[in-house]
XYZ file of C-alpha atoms in Angstrom:
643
model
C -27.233 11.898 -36.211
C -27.447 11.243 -32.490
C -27.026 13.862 -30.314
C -23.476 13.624 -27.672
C -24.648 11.829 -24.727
C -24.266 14.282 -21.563
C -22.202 13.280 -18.594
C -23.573 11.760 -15.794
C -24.582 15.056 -13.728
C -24.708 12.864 -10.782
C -20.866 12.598 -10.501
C -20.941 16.294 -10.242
C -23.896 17.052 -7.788
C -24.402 16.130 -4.213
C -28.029 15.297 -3.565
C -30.055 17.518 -1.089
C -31.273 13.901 0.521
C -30.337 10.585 0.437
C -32.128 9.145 -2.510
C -34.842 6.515 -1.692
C -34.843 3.631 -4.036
C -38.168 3.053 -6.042
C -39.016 -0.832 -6.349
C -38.711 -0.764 -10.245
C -35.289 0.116 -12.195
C -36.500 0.995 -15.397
C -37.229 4.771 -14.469
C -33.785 5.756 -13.945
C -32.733 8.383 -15.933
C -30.996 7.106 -19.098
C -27.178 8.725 -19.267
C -23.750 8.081 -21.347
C -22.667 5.297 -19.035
C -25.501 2.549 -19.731
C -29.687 2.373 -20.402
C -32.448 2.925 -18.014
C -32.429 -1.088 -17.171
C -28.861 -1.206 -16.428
C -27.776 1.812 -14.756
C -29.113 2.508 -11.366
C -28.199 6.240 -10.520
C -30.488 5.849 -7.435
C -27.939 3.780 -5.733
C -25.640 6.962 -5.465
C -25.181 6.722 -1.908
C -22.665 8.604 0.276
C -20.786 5.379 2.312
C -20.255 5.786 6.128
C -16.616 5.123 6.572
C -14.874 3.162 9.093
C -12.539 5.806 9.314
C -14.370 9.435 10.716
C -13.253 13.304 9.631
C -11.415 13.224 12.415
C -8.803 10.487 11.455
C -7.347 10.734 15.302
C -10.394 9.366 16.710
C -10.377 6.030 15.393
C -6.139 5.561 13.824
C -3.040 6.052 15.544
C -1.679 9.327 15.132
C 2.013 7.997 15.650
C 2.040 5.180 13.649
C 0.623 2.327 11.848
C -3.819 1.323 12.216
C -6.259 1.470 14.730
C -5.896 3.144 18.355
C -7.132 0.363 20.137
C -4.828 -2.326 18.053
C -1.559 -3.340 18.965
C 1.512 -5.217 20.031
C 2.428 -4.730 23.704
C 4.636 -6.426 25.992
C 3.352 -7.908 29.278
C 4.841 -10.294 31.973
C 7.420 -10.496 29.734
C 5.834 -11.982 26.898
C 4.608 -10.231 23.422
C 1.035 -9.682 23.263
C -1.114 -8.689 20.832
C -4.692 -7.080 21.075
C -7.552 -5.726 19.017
C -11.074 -6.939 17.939
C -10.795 -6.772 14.437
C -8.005 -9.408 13.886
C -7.716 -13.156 14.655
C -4.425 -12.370 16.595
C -6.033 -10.216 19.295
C -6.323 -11.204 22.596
C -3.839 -14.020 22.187
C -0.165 -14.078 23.755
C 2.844 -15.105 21.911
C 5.610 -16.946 23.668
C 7.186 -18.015 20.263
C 7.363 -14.843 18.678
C 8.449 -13.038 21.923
C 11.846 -16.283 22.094
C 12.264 -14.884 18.281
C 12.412 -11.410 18.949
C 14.624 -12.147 22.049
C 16.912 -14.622 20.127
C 17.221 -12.463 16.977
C 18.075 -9.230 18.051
C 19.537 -9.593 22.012
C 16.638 -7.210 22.862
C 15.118 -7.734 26.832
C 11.761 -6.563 26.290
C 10.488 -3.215 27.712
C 6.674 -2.764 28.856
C 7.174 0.279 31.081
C 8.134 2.449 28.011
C 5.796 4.946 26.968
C 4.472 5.462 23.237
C 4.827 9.232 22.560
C 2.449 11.638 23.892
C 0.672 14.441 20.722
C 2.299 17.312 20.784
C 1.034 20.457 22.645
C 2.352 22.973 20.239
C 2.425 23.083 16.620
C 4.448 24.770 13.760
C 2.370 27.710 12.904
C 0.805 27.794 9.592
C 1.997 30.013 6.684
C -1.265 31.137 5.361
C -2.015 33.240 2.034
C -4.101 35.266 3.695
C -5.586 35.860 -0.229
C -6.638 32.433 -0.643
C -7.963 31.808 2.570
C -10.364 34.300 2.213
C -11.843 33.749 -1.014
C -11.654 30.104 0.137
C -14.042 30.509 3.188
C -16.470 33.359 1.087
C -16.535 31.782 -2.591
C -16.973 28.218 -1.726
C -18.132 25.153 0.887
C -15.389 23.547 1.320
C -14.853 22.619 4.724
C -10.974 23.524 6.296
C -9.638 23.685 9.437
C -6.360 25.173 10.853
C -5.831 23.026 13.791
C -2.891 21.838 14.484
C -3.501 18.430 15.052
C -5.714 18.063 11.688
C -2.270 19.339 9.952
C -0.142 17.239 11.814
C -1.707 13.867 11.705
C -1.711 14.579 7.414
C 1.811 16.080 7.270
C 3.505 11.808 6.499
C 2.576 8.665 5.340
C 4.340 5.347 7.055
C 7.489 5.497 5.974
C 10.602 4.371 8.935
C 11.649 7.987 8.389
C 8.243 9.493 8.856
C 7.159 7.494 11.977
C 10.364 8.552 13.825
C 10.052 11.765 13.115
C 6.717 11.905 14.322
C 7.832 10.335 17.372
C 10.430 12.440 18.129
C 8.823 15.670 17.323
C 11.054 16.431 14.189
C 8.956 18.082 11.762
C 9.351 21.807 10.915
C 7.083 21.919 8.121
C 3.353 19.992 8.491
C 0.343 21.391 6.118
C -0.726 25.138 7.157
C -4.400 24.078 6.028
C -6.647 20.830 5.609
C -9.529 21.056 3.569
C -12.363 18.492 3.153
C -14.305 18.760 -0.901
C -16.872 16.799 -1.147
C -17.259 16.541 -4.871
C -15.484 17.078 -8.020
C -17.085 20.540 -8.603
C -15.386 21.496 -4.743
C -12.094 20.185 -5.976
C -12.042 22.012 -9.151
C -12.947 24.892 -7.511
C -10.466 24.320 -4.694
C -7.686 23.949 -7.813
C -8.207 27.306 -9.594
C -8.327 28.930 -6.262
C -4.550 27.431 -5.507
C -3.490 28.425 -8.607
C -4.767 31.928 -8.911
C -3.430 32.493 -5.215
C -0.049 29.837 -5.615
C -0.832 27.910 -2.922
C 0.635 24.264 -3.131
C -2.002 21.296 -3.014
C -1.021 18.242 -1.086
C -3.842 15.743 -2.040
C -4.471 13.198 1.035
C -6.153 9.925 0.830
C -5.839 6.820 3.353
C -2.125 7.844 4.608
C -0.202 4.834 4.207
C 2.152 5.376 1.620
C 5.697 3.858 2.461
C 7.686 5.811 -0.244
C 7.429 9.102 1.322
C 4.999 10.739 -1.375
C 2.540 12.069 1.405
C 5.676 13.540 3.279
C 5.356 17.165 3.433
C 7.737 18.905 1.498
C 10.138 20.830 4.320
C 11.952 23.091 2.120
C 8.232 24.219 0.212
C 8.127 28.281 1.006
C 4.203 28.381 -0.177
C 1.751 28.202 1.855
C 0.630 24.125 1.989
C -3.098 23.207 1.292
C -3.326 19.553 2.122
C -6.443 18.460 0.233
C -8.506 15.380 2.340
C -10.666 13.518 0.138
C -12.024 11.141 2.959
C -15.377 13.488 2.406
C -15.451 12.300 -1.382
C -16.881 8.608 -0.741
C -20.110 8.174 -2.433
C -21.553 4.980 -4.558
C -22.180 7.461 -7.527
C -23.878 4.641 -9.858
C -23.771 0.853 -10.879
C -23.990 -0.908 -13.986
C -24.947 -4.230 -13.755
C -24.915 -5.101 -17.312
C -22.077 -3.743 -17.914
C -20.556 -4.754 -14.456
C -19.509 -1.173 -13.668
C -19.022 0.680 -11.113
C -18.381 4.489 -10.354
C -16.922 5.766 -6.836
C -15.159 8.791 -5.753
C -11.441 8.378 -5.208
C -12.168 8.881 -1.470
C -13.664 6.096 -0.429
C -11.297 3.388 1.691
C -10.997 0.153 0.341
C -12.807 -1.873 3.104
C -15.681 0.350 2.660
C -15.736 0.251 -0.731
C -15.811 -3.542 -0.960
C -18.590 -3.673 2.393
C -20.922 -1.862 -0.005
C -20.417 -4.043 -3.336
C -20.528 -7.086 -1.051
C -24.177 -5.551 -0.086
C -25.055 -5.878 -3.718
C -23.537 -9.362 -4.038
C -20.325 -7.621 -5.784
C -16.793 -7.089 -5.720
C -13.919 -5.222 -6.901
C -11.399 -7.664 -5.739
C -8.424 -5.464 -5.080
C -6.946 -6.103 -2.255
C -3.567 -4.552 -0.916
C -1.995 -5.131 2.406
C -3.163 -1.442 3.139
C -6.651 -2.207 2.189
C -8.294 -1.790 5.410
C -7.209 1.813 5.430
C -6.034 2.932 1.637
C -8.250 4.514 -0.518
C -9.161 4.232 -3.997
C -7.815 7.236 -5.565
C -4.373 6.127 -3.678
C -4.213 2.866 -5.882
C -4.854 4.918 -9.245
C -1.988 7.416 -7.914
C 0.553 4.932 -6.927
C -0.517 1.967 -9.475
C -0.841 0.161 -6.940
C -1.374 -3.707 -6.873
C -3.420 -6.262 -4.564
C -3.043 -9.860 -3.048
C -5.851 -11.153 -5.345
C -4.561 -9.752 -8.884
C -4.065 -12.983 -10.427
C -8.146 -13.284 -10.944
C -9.105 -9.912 -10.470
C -6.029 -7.762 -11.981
C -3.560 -4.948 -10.771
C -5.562 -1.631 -10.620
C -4.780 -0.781 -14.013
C -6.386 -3.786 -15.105
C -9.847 -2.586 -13.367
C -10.049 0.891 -13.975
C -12.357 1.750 -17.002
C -12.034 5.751 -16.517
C -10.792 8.106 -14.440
C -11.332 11.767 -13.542
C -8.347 14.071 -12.734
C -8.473 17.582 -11.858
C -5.764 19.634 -13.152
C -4.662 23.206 -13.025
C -5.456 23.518 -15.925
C -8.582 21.702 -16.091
C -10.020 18.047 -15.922
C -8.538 15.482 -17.569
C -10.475 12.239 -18.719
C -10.997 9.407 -21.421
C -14.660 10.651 -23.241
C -16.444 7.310 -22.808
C -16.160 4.006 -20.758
C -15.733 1.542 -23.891
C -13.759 -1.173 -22.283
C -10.842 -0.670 -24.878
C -10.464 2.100 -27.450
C -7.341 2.705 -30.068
C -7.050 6.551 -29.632
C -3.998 7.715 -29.381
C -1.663 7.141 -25.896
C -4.312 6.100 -23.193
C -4.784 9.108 -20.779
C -5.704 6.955 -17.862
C -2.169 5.920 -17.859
C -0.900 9.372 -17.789
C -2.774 9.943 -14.368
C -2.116 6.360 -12.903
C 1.107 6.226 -11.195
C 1.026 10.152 -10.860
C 1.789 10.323 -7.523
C -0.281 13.220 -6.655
C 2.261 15.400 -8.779
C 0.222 16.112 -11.792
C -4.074 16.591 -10.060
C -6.020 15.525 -7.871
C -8.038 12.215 -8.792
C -12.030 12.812 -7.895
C -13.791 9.988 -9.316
C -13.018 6.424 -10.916
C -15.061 3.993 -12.821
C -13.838 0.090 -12.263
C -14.757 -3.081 -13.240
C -16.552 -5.748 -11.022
C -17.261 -9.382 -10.227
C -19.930 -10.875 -8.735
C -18.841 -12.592 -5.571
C -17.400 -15.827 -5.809
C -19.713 -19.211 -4.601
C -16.386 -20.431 -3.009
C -13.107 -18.944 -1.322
C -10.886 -21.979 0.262
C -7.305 -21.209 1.476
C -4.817 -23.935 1.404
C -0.576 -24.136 1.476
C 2.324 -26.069 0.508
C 5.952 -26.688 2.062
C 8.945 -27.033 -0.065
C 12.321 -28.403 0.947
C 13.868 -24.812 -0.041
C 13.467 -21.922 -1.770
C 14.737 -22.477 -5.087
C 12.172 -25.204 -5.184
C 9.336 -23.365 -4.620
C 10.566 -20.469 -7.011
C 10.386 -23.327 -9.475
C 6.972 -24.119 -8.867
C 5.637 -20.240 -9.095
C 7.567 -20.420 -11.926
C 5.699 -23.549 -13.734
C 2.099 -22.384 -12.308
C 2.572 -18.261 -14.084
C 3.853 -20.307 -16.889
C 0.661 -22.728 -17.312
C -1.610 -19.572 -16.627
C -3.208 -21.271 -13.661
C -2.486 -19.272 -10.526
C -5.075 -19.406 -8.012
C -6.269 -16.141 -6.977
C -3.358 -15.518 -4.876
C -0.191 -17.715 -4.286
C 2.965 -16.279 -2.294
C 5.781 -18.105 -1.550
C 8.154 -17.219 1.414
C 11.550 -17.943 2.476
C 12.598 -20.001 5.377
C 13.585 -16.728 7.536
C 10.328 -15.374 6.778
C 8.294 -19.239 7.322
C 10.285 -19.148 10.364
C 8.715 -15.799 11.652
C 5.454 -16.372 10.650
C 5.657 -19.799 12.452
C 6.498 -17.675 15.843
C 3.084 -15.445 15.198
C 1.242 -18.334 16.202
C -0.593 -18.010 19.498
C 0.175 -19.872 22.860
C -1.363 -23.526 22.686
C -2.547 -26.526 24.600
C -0.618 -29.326 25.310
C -2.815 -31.504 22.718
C -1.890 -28.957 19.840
C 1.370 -28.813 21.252
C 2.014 -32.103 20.607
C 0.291 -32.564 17.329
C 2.609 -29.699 16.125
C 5.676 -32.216 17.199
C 4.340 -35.113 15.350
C 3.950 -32.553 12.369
C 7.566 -31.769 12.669
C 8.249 -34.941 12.724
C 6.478 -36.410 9.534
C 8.249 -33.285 7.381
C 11.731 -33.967 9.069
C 12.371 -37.477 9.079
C 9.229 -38.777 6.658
C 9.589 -36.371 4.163
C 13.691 -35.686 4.790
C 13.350 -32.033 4.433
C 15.775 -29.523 6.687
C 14.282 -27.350 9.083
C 17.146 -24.553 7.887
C 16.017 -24.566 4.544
C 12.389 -25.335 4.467
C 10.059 -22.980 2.885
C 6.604 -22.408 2.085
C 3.839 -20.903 -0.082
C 0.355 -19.781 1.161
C -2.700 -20.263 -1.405
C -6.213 -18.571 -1.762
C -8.850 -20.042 -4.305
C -11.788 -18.459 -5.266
C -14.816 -19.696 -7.913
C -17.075 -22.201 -8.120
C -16.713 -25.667 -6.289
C -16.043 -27.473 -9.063
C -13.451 -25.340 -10.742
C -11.820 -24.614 -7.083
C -11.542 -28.739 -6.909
C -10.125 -28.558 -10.140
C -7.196 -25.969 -10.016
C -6.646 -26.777 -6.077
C -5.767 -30.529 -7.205
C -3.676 -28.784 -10.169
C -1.466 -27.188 -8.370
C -0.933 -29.861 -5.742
C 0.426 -32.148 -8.943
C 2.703 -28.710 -9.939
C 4.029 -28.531 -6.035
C 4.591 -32.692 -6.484
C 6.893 -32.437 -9.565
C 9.042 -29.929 -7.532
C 9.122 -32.271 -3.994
C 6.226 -29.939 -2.532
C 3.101 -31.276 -0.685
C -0.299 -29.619 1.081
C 0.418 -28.338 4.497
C -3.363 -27.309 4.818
C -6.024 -24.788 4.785
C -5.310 -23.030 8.271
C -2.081 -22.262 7.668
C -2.861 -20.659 4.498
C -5.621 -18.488 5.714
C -3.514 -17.526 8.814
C -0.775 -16.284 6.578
C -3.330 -14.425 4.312
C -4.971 -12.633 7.552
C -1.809 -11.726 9.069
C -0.382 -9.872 6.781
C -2.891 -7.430 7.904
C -1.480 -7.832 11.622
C 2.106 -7.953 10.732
C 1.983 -3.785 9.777
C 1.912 -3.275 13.289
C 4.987 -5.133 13.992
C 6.567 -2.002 13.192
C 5.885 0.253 15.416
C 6.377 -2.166 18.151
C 9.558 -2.893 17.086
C 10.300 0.625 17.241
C 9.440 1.182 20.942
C 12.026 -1.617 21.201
C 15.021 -0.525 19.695
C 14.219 -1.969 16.635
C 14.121 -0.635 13.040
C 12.197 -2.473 10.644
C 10.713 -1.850 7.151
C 10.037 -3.583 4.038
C 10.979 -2.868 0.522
C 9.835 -4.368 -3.021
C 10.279 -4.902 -6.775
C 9.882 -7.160 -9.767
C 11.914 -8.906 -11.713
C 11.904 -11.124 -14.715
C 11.728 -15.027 -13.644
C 15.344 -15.986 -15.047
C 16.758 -13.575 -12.179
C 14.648 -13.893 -9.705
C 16.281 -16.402 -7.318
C 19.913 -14.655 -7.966
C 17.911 -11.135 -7.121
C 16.927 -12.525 -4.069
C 20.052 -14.220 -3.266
C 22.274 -10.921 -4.298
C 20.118 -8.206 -2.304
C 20.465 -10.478 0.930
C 23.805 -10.743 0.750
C 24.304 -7.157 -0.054
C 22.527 -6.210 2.925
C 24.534 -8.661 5.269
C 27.705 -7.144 3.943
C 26.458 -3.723 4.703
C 25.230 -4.291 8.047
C 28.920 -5.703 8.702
C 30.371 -2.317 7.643
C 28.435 -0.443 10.025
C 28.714 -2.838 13.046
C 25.075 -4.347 12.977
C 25.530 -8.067 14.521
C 21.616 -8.196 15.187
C 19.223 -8.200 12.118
C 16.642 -9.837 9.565
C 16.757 -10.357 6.183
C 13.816 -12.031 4.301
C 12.273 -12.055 1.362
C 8.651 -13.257 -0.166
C 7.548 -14.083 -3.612
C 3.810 -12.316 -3.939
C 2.630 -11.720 -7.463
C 3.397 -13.666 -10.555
C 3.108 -12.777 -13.839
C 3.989 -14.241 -17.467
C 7.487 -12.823 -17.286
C 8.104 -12.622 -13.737
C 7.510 -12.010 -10.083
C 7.187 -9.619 -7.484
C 9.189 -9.710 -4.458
C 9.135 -8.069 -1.072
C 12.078 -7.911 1.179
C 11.822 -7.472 5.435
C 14.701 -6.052 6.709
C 15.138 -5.164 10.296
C 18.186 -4.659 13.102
C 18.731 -3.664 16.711
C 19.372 0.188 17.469
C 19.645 0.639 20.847
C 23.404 1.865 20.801
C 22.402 3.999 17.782
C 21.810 7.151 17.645
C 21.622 8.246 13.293
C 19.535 4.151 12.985
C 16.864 5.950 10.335
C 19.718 6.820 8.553
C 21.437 4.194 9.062
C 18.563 2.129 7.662
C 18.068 4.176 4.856
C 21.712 3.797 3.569
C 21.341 0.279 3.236
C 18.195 0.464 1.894
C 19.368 2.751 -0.477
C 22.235 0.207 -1.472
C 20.229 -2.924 -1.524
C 17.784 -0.790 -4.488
C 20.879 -0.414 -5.816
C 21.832 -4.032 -6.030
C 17.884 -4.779 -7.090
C 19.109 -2.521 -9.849
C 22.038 -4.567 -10.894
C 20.094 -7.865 -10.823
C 17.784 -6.029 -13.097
C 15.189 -5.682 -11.023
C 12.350 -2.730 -11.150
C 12.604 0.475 -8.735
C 9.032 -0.712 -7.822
C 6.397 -3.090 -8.623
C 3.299 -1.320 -6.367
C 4.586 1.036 -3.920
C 5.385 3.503 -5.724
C 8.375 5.982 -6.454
C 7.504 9.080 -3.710
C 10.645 10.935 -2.734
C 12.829 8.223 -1.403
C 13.390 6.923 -5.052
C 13.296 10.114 -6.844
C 17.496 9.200 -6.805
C 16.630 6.561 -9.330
C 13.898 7.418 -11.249
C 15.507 9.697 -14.398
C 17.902 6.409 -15.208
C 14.696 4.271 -14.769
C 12.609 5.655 -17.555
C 15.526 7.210 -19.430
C 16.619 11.040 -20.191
C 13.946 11.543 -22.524
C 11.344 9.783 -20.330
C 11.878 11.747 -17.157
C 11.848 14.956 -19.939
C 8.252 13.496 -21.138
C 6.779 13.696 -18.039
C 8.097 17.032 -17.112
C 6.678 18.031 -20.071
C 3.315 16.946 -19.272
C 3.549 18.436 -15.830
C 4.437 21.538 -16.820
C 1.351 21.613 -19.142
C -0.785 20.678 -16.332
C 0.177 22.038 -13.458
C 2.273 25.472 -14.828
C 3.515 27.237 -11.394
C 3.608 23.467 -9.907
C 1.006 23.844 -7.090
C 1.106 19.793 -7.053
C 4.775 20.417 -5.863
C 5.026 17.173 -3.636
C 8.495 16.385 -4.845
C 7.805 12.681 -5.992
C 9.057 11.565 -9.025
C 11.481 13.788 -10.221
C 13.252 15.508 -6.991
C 13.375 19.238 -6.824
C 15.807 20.922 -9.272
C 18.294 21.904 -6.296
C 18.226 18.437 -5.793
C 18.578 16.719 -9.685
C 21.539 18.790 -9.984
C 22.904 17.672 -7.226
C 22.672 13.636 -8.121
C 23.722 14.940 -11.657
C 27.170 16.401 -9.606
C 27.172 12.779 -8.026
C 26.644 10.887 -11.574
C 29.732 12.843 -12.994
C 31.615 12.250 -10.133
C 31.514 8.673 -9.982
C 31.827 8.252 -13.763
C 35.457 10.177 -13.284
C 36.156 7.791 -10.728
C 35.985 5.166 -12.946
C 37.654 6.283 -15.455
């Protein structure tokens, strides 16, 4: 009988040097995960990241991206710079005549963006822990203030203001760096010999409020960094596997496949700085999922470190009947249950050909009919999202100052869709398209779904203005902020629904949030909505919503009200409480009636298993018992009132 194959040691072990690749693969070592003439454990390479230790150096500490990337106002016009986007450099009278006309806002450039603070909350340290922390192991920590402060939030409205406006009382007492999965589970049974709470960090960009620091949390807070845990471990290219640690940021990640003539193909609008133990933890979901799949579609196996030890499927089979699938226990976690140290995924070799393209429709209905036809027929390119004519409008106004000649081609343009085609400017809509394979299949489905968009009185609008709304979405993050130093509060919000509700979900949460924003006052706002994943059964949708604050002084919470009842309308239409982002803390409210009594009594279950004095105590999920009984005291209430 053959002996049990032993697990990769390299996932565990950091090498003393960077290994140096011989010229023939068939003396690797053999292992559990593929032969000698497959898997190449001397590609384990550590990956430099675009993002340093020192997050600060390179990434706002306030807000949204890169330090030296913005939106700024100058001679009275919005401008936009930084090197590593399309948009930089460029000024933007449109946008700045749809920011002026949309919210009565006269823009400010002599306003300041907030200055770091000079003095932090002290830390609350276990004195206990420390010590045997700094003696026992290598893990690298620092009690800095600004380390702790800059990993205290994620993105969410709520956390950027507070940051802002110096509000926090409670950031992290310690940041640690591990720099393997022997570090972390080291760094685990140290918290939970000493009960010290474990925050784990990754990229920072959550918008639910799961990296939020927990304010009421008494313990002292260990907020675990994993931006040190980025290596290549090893490939499989037989098997078209690949293993990384969950540290490593998703534009790094796919620089190094690329290198290899590879790809994972996952691409969120946080890509650039979200890692990939983030998108196990949050199940999180990319632009490009229709070829390449959500992320629980590409992970094979997953490592989780526990309290109470590791948890993780015995082999990388690509499908096995045994019992309820573990992976899916620690996808979707949320941070609440370990801390995720190394992932195995599936990859693709790069395609031959990527070709953007887009359609107009003469409204939205329409064009929900056509994503509707295409997810029926099983032929969605690899990414096709459909927006409304708000949102078409906006992204119209992000286009950058021309010349006369473009100027005027644009009015012919107009022309031939107004009065050729007979389609209203209030109404019009459009979807933007990405295609990616080999030439002739490209042809094939690109002329596909130009008959689809035909049957439902759609027609090409061409490849630029696809691939310049496919870019921007990684520009229009930092809209945000700007907005913000305006007087502006803006955020988006998403879920999915099943197709037969999808246009009444979108019409319904719109409406909700223009009756709310009547009943507090709000004259000056934006409601839109986008259709960006389809599936068999439905769609994903994302919602903008944004007013003017200036005569405000509670507009977070403000915000957050109506957010809070536009989920609850989602809810009505019988929509999800989230397709990708995640629950975090700012839909704990919902989250016991979303999976059910005996659900939300499952998972406690498991987490009390796993993590017995709760030093994962990030309060996502399920709230904080002070706080279930306290939307249990609501529940009753309002079922009285009914009655």
């Amino acid at each position: 009988m053959a002996a049990k194959p032993q697990r990769n040691t390299v996932t565990t072990q950091i090498p003393e040097q960077p290994p140096t690749l011989p010229t023939s693969s068939t003396s690797a070592a053999p292992s559990a995960e593929g032969s000698s003439l497959s898997l190449d454990t001397r590609l384990c390479q550590s990956v430099k990241s675009v993002i340093p230790k020192k997050r600060q150096e390179a990434l706002k500490w306030y807000g949204w991206g890169y330090n030296d990337a913005q939106f700024y106002e100058q001679n009275r016009t919005i401008c936009f710079k930084g090197d590593k986007y399309p948009l930089g450099g460029c000024q933007l009278p449109s946008f700045t005549k749809w920011v002026q006309q949309k919210f009565d806002v006269s823009l400010d450039g002599d306003k300041s963006y907030p200055q770091m603070p000079q003095t932090f909350p002290q830390p609350n340290l276990n004195a206990e822990f420390l010590s045997e922390l700094r003696e026992n192991t290598k893990v690298e920590n620092s009690l800095e203030g600004v380390d702790r402060l800059v990993r205290c939030h994620g993105q969410t409205l709520s956390d950027i203001y507070n940051l802002w406006y110096n509000k926090f009382q409670r950031i992290p007492d310690l940041v640690v760096w591990p720099s393997c999965h022997d570090e972390v589970v080291q760094l685990v049974q140290l918290a939970n010999k000493h009960n010290v709470m474990l925050l784990p960090f990754g990229g920072g960009t959550s918008v639910s409020g799961s990296m939020t620091c927990p304010q009421q949390e008494q313990r002292m807070i260990c907020v675990v960094d994993t931006s040190q845990m980025n290596r290549l471990l090893w490939l499989n290219r037989e098997n078209l596997t690949v293993c990384f640690e969950s540290g490593v940021v998703g534009q790094d990640l796919e620089r190094v496949l690329r290198e290899h003539g590879l790809t994972v193909g996952h691409e969120p609008d946080s890509y650039e700085f979200s890692t990939l133990g983030g998108w196990v933890a949050t199940r999180a979901s990319g632009m490009k999922k229709n070829v390449y799949g959500n992320i629980e579609d590409l992970v094979v196996r997953v490592r989780m470190v526990t309290a109470n030890g590791t948890l993780e499927r015995d082999c990388s089979a690509p499908r096995v009947s045994c019992g309820p699938d573990f992976n899916h226990i620690i996808l979707g976690s949320e941070g609440t249950l370990g801390i995720i140290t190394e992932v195995v995924l599936k990859v693709r070799p790069l395609p031959a050909v990527q070709r953007y393209g887009s359609l107009v429709f003469p409204d939205f209905e329409q064009g929900v009919l056509f994503m509707r036809e295409v997810a029926r027929r099983r032929c969605q390119p690899a990414s096709v999202r459909l927006m409304d004519n708000e949102q078409f409008i906006f992204g119209q106004s992000l286009k950058p100052e021309k010349s006369w000649l473009a100027s005027c081609l644009d009015v012919i343009k107009q022309r031939y869709v107004t009065s050729w085609k007979g389609i209203d400017l209030a109404h019009i809509c459009a979807a933007t398209l990405l295609f990616e394979g080999e030439e002739q299949e490209v042809a094939r489905q690109q002329a596909l779904i130009n008959e689809i968009a035909a049957r439902y009185k759609g027609f090409p609008a061409g490849g630029q203005n696809g691939e310049r709304g496919y870019v921007f979405t990684f520009v229009i993050a930092y809209i945000r902020d700007f907005a913000l130093y305006q007087g502006i509060v803006a955020e988006s919000f998403e879920t999915s629904v099943p197709w037969d509700r999808c246009s009444l979900l979108c019409r319904c949460v719109k409406q909700r949030v223009v009756t709310e924003c009547q009943r507090h006052h709000i004259t000056h706002f934006t409601i839109s909505c986008r259709v960006t994943q389809t599936y068999d059964a439905g769609a994903c949708i994302y919602f903008y919503f944004g007013f003017r604050s200036l005569d405000m002084s509670n507009a977070v919470h403000v915000f957050e009200a109506i957010e809070h009842c536009a989920r609850d309308e989602i809810l009505a239409c019988g929509g999800s409480l989230s397709h990708h982002h995640g629950v975090g803390k700012i839909r704990s409210h919902w989250y016991r009636n979303a999976v059910t009594e005996t659900g939300a009594n499952l998972y406690a279950a498991a987490k009390q298993h796993l993590d017995p004095r709760n030093i994962f105590a990030a309060g996502n999920l399920l709230p904080p018992p002070q706080e279930q009984q306290q939307q249990q005291l609501e529940s009753q209430t309002k079922a009285k009132s009914k009655l």
